[in-house]
mmCIF file of C-alpha atoms in Angstrom:
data_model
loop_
_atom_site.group_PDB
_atom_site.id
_atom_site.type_symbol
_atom_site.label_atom_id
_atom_site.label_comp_id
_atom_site.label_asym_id
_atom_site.label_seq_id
_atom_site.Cartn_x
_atom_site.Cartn_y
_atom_site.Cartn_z
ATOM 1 C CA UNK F 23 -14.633 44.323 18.228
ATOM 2 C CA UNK F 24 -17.523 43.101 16.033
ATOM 3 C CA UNK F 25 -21.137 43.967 16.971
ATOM 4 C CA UNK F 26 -23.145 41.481 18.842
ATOM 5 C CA UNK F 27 -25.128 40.754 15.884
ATOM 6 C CA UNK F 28 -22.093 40.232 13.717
ATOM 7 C CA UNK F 29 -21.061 37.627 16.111
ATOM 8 C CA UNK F 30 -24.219 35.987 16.011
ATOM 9 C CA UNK F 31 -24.840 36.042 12.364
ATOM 10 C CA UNK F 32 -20.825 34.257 12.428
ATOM 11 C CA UNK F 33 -22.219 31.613 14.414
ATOM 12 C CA UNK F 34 -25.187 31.279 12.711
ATOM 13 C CA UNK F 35 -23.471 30.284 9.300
ATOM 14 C CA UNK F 36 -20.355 28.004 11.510
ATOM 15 C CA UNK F 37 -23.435 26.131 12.538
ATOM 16 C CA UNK F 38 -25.015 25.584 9.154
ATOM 17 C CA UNK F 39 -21.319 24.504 7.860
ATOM 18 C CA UNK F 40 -21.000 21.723 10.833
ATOM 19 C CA UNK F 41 -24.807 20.618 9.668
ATOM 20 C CA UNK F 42 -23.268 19.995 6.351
ATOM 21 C CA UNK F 43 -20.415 18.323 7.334
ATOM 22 C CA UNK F 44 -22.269 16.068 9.501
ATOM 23 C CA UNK F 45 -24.508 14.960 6.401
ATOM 24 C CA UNK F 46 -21.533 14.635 4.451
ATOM 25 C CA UNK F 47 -19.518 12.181 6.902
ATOM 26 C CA UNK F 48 -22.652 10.667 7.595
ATOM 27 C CA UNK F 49 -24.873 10.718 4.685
ATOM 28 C CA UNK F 50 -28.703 10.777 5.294
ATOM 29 C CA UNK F 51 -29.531 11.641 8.843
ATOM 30 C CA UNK F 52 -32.457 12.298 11.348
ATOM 31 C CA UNK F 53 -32.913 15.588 13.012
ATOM 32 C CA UNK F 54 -31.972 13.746 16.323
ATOM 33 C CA UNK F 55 -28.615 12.333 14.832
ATOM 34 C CA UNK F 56 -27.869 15.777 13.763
ATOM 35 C CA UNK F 57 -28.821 17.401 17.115
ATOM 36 C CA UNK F 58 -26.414 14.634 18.687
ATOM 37 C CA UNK F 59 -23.421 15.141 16.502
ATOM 38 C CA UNK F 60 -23.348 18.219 17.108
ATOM 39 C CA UNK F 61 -24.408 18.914 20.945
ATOM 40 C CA UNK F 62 -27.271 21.010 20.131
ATOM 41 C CA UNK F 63 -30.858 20.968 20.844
ATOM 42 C CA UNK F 64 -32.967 19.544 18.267
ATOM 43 C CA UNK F 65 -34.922 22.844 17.951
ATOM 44 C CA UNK F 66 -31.487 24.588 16.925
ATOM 45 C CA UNK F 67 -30.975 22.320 14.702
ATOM 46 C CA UNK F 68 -34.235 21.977 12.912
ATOM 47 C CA UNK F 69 -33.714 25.664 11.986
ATOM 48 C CA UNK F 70 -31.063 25.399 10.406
ATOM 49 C CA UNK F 71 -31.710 22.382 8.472
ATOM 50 C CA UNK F 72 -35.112 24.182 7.460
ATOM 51 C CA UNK F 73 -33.396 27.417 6.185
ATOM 52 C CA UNK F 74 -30.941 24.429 3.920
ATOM 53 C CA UNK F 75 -33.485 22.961 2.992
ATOM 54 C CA UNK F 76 -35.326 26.181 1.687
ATOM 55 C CA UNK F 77 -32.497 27.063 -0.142
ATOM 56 C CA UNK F 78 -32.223 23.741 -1.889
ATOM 57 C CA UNK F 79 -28.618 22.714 -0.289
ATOM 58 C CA UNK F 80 -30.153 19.823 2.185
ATOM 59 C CA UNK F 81 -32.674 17.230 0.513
ATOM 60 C CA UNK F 82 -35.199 15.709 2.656
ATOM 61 C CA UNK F 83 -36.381 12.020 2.028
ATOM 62 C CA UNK F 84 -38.992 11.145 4.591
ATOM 63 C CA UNK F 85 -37.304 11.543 8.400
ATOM 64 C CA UNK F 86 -34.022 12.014 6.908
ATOM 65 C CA UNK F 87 -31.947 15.439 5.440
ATOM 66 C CA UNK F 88 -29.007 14.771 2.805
ATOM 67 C CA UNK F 89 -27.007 17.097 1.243
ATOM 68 C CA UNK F 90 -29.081 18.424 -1.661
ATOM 69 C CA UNK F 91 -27.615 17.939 -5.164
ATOM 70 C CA UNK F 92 -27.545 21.713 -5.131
ATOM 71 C CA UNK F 93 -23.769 21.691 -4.435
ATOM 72 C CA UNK F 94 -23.033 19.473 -7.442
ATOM 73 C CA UNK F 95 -22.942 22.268 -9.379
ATOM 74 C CA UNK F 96 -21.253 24.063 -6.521
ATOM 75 C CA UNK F 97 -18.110 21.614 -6.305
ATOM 76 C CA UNK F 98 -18.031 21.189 -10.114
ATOM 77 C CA UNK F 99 -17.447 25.136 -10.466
ATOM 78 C CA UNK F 100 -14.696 25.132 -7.838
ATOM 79 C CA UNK F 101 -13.004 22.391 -9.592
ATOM 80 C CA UNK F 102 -12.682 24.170 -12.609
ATOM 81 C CA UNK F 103 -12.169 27.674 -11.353
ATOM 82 C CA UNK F 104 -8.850 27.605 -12.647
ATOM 83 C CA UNK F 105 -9.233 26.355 -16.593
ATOM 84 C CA UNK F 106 -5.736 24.927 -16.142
ATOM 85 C CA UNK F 107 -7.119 22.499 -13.570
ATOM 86 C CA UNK F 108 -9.264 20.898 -16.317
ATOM 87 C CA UNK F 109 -6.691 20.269 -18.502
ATOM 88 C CA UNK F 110 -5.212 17.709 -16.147
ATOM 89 C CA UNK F 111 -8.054 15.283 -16.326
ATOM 90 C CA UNK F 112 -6.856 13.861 -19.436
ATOM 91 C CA UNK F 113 -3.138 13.182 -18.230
ATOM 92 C CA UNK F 114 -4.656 11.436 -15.041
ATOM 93 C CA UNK F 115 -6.460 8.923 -17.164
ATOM 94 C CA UNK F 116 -3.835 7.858 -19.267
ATOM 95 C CA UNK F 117 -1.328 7.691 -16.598
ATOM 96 C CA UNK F 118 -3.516 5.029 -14.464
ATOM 97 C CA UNK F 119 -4.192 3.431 -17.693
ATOM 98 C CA UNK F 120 -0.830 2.862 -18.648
ATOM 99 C CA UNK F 121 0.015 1.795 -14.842
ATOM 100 C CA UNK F 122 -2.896 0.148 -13.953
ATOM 101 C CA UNK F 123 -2.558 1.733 -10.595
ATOM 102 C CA UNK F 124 -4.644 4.671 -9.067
ATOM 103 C CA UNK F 125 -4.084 8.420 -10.784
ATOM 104 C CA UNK F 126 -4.492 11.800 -8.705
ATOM 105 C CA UNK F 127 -4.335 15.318 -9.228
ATOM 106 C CA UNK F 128 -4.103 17.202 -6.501
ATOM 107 C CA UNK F 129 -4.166 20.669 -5.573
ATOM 108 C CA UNK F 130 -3.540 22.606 -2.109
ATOM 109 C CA UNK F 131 -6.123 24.454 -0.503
ATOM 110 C CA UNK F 132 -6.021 26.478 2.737
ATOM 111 C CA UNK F 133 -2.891 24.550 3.535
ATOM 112 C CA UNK F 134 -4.587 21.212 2.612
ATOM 113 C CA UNK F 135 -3.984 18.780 -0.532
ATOM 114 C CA UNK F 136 -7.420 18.304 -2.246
ATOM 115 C CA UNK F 137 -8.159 15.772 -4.999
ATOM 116 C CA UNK F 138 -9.785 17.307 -8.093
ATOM 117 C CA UNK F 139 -9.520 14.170 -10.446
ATOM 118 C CA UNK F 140 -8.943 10.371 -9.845
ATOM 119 C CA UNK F 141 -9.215 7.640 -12.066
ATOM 120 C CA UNK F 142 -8.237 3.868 -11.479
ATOM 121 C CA UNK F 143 -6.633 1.444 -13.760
ATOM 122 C CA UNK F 144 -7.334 -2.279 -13.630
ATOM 123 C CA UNK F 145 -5.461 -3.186 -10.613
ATOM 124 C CA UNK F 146 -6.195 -0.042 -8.699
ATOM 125 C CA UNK F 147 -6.816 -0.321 -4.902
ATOM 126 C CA UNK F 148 -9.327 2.235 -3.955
ATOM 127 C CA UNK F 149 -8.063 3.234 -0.561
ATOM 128 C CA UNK F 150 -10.645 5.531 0.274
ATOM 129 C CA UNK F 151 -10.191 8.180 -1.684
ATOM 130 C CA UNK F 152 -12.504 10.017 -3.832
ATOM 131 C CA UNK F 153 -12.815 13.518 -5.601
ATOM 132 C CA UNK F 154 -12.584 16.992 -2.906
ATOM 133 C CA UNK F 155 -11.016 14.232 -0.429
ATOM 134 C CA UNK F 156 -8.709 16.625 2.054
ATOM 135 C CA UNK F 157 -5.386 15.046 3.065
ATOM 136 C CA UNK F 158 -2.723 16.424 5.195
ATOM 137 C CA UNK F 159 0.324 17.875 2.694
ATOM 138 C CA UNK F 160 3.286 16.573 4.903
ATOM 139 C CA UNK F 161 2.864 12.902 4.628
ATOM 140 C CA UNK F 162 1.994 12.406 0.426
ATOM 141 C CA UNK F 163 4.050 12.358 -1.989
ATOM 142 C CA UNK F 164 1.831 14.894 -4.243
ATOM 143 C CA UNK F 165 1.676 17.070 -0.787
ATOM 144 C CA UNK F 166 5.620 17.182 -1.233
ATOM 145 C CA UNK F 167 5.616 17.788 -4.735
ATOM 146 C CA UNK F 168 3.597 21.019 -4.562
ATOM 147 C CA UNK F 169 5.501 22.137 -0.888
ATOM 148 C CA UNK F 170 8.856 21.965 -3.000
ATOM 149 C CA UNK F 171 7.747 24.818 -5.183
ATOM 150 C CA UNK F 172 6.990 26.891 -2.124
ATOM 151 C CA UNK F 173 8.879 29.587 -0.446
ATOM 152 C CA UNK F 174 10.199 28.257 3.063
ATOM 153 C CA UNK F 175 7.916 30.192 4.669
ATOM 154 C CA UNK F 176 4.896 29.635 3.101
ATOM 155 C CA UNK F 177 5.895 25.964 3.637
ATOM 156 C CA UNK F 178 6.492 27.046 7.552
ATOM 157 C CA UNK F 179 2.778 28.885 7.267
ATOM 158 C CA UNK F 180 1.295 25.397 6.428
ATOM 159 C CA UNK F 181 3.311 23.494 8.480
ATOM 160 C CA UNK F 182 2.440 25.506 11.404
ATOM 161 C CA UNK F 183 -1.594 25.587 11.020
ATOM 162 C CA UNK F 184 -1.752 21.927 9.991
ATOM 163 C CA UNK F 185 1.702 20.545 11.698
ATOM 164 C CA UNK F 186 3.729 17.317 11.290
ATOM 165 C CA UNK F 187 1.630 14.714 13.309
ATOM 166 C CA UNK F 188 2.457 10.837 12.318
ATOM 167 C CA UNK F 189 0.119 8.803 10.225
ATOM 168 C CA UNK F 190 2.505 5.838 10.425
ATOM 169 C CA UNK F 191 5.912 5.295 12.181
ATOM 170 C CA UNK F 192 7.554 6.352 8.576
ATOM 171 C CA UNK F 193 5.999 9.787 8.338
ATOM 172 C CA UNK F 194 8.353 12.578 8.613
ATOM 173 C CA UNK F 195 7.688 14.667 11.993
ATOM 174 C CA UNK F 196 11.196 17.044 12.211
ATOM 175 C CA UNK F 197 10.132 20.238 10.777
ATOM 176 C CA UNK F 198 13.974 20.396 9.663
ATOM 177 C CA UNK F 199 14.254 16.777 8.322
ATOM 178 C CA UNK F 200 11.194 17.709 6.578
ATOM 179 C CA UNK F 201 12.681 20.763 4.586
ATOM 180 C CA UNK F 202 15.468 18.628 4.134
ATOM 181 C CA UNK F 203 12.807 16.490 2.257
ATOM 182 C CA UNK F 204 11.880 19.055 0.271
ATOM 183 C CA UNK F 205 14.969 19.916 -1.009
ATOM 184 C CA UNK F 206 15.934 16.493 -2.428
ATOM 185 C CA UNK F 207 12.443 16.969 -4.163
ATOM 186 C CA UNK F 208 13.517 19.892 -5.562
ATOM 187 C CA UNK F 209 16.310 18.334 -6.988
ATOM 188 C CA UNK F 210 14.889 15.356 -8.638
ATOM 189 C CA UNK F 211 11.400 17.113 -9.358
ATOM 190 C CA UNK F 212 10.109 13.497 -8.096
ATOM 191 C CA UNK F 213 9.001 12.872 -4.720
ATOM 192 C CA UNK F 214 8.099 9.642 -2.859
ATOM 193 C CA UNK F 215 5.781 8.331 -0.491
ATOM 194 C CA UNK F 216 6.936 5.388 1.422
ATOM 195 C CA UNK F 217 3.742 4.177 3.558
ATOM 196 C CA UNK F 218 4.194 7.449 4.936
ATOM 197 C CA UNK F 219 0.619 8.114 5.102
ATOM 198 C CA UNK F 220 -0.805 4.489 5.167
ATOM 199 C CA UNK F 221 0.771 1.410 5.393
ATOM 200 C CA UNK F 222 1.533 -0.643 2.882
ATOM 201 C CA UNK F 223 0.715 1.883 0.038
ATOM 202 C CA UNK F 224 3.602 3.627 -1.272
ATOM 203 C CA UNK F 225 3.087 6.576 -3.914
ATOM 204 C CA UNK F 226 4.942 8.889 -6.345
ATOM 205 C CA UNK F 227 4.505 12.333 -7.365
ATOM 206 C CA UNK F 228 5.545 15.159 -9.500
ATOM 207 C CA UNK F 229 4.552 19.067 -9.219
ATOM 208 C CA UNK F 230 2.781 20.685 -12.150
ATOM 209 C CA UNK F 231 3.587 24.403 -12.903
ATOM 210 C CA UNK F 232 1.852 26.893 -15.347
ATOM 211 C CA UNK F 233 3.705 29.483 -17.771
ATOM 212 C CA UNK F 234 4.392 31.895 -14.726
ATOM 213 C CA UNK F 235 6.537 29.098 -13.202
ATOM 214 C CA UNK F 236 3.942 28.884 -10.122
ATOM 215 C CA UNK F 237 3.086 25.244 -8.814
ATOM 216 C CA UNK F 238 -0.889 24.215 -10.181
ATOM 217 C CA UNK F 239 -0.402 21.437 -8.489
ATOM 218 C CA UNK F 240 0.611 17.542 -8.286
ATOM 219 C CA UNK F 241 0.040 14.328 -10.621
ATOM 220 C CA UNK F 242 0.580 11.189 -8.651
ATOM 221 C CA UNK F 243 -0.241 7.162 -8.553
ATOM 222 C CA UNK F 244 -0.356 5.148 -6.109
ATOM 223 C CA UNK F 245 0.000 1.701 -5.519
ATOM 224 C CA UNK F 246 0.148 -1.108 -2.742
ATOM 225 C CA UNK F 247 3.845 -1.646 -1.912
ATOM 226 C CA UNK F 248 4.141 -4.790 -2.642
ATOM 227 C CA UNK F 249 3.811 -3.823 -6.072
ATOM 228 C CA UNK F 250 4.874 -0.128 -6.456
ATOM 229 C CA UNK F 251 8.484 -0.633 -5.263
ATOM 230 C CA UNK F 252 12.043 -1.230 -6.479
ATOM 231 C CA UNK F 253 12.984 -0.037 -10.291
ATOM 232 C CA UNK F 254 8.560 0.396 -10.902
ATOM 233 C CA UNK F 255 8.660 2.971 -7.845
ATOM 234 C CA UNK F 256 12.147 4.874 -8.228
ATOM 235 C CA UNK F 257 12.658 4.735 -11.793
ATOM 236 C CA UNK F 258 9.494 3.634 -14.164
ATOM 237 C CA UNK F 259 6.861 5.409 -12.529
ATOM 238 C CA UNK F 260 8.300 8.807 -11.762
ATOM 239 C CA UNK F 261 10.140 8.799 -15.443
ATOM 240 C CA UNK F 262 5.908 8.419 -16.522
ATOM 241 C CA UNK F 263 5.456 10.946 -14.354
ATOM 242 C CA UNK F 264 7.892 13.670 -14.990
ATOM 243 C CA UNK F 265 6.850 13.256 -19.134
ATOM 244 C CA UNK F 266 3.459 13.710 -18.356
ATOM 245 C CA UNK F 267 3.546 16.726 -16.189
ATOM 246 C CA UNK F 268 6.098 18.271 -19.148
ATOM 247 C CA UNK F 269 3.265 17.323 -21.908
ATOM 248 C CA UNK F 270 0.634 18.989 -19.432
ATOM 249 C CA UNK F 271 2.781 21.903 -18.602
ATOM 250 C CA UNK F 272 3.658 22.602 -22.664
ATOM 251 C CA UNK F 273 -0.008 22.280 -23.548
ATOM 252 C CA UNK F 274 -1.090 24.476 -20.672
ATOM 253 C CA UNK F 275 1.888 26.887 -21.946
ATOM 254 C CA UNK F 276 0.437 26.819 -25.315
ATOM 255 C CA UNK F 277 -2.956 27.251 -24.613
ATOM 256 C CA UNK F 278 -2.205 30.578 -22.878
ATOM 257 C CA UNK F 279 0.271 31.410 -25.635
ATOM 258 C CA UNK F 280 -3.078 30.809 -28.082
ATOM 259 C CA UNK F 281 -5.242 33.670 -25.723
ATOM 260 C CA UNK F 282 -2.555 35.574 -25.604
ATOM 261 C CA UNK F 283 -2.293 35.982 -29.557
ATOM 262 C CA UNK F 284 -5.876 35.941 -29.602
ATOM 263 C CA UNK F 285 -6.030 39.741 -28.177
ATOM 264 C CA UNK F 286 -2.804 41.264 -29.991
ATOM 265 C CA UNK F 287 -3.755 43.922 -33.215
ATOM 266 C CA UNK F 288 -1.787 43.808 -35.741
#
């Protein structure tokens, strides 16, 4: 059992996590608002805020904290952790270029989908989405494309922490009609969002590997259903798709072929 103070110091840094999160729902906030939020006196609060705000992660502007543009360079650095990740930017701007629809490429994290690059073409809708956005993996069609290169049981791991729960009556929530889902993404590498998450936008999706085979992650577009559907949805968009991922997955291949040679003595 952990020491009382080990306990404390846990809680200590859970609190100054919630204070963050409340800023970043809420953007700029008083101390009260904060306390509020959170069910905490304001005292508890305003130390925590002041030990932020020392380090440079909360921003004060008169009565208000916001989260301090310390973590831009925070969030940039876990974006491109992985140098494959960067390499995907590209492909997401042509792709909603050439569709004119909304681009993503999305990774899991902690059992969670997580959007590390959007761009819109000219008839985008934005939906409310925007870059280190968490969704739910069961219920998009990238979510699907990265679960079908997943063991069954790491797919039962997610499924259990995060569950099935309904977003809309058309989202899958039968654990086994689920990896039944899966499967049929397996075999068409495509996989298809029918206002499963929100209605009336429908969305495609394609998983992403890197030279060991292992899933990166998912490049998808979505579009309003009234306009991504019929021959566009299950034909034109995932064929984009599929050769995009392939030209991303080559030039990722080649790029670690390229460090590879880089070290060999001849």
């Amino acid at each position: 059992m952990p020491e009382p103070n080990t306990r404390a110091g846990i809680q200590t840094t859970a609190t100054s996590f919630e204070i963050i999160h409340v800023l970043q729902e809420n953007g700029p906030c008083r101390l009260s608002t904060i306390a509020s939020e959170l069910d905490m006196p304001e005292s508890t609060a305003h130390r925590h805020l002041d030990t932020l705000h020392s380090l440079r992660y909360v921003s004060r502007c008169g009565q208000k904290y916001q989260i301090g543009l310390r973590f831009a360079r925070l969030g940039e650095v876990a974006r491109t952790r992985d140098p494959a990740f960067r390499q995907a930017k590209d492909y997401v701007r042509e792709v909603a270029e050439e569709t004119g629809e909304r681009a993503q490429f999305v990774v899991e994290d902690h059992g969670l989908g997580v959007y590390l690059y959007l761009e819109t073409g000219q008839k985008a809708v934005r939906a409310g989405l925007e870059v280190g956005r968490q969704i739910r993996l069961h219920c998009s069609s990238a979510g699907k494309a990265i679960l079908s290169g997943y063991t069954r049981s790491r797919v039962d791991e997610i499924l259990d922490q995060w569950g099935l729960p309904e977003q809309t009556e058309h989202t899958i929530t039968d654990r086994e009609a689920y990896h039944e889902e899966l499967e049929r993404v397996r075999e068409r590498g495509v996989a298809f969002n029918q206002e499963e998450h929100i209605y009336g936008l429908n969305a495609v999706g394609v998983p992403v590997t890197g030279a060991d085979g292992a899933v990166l992650g998912a490049l998808c577009v979505s579009a309003p259903s009234h306009r991504m559907k019929g021959e566009l949805f299950r034909e034109t968009v995932p064929d984009l798709l599929l050769g995009s991922a392939n030209a991303l997955e080559l030039k990722l291949a080649y790029s670690n072929q390229e460090q590879t040679d880089s070290v060999v003595v001849e």
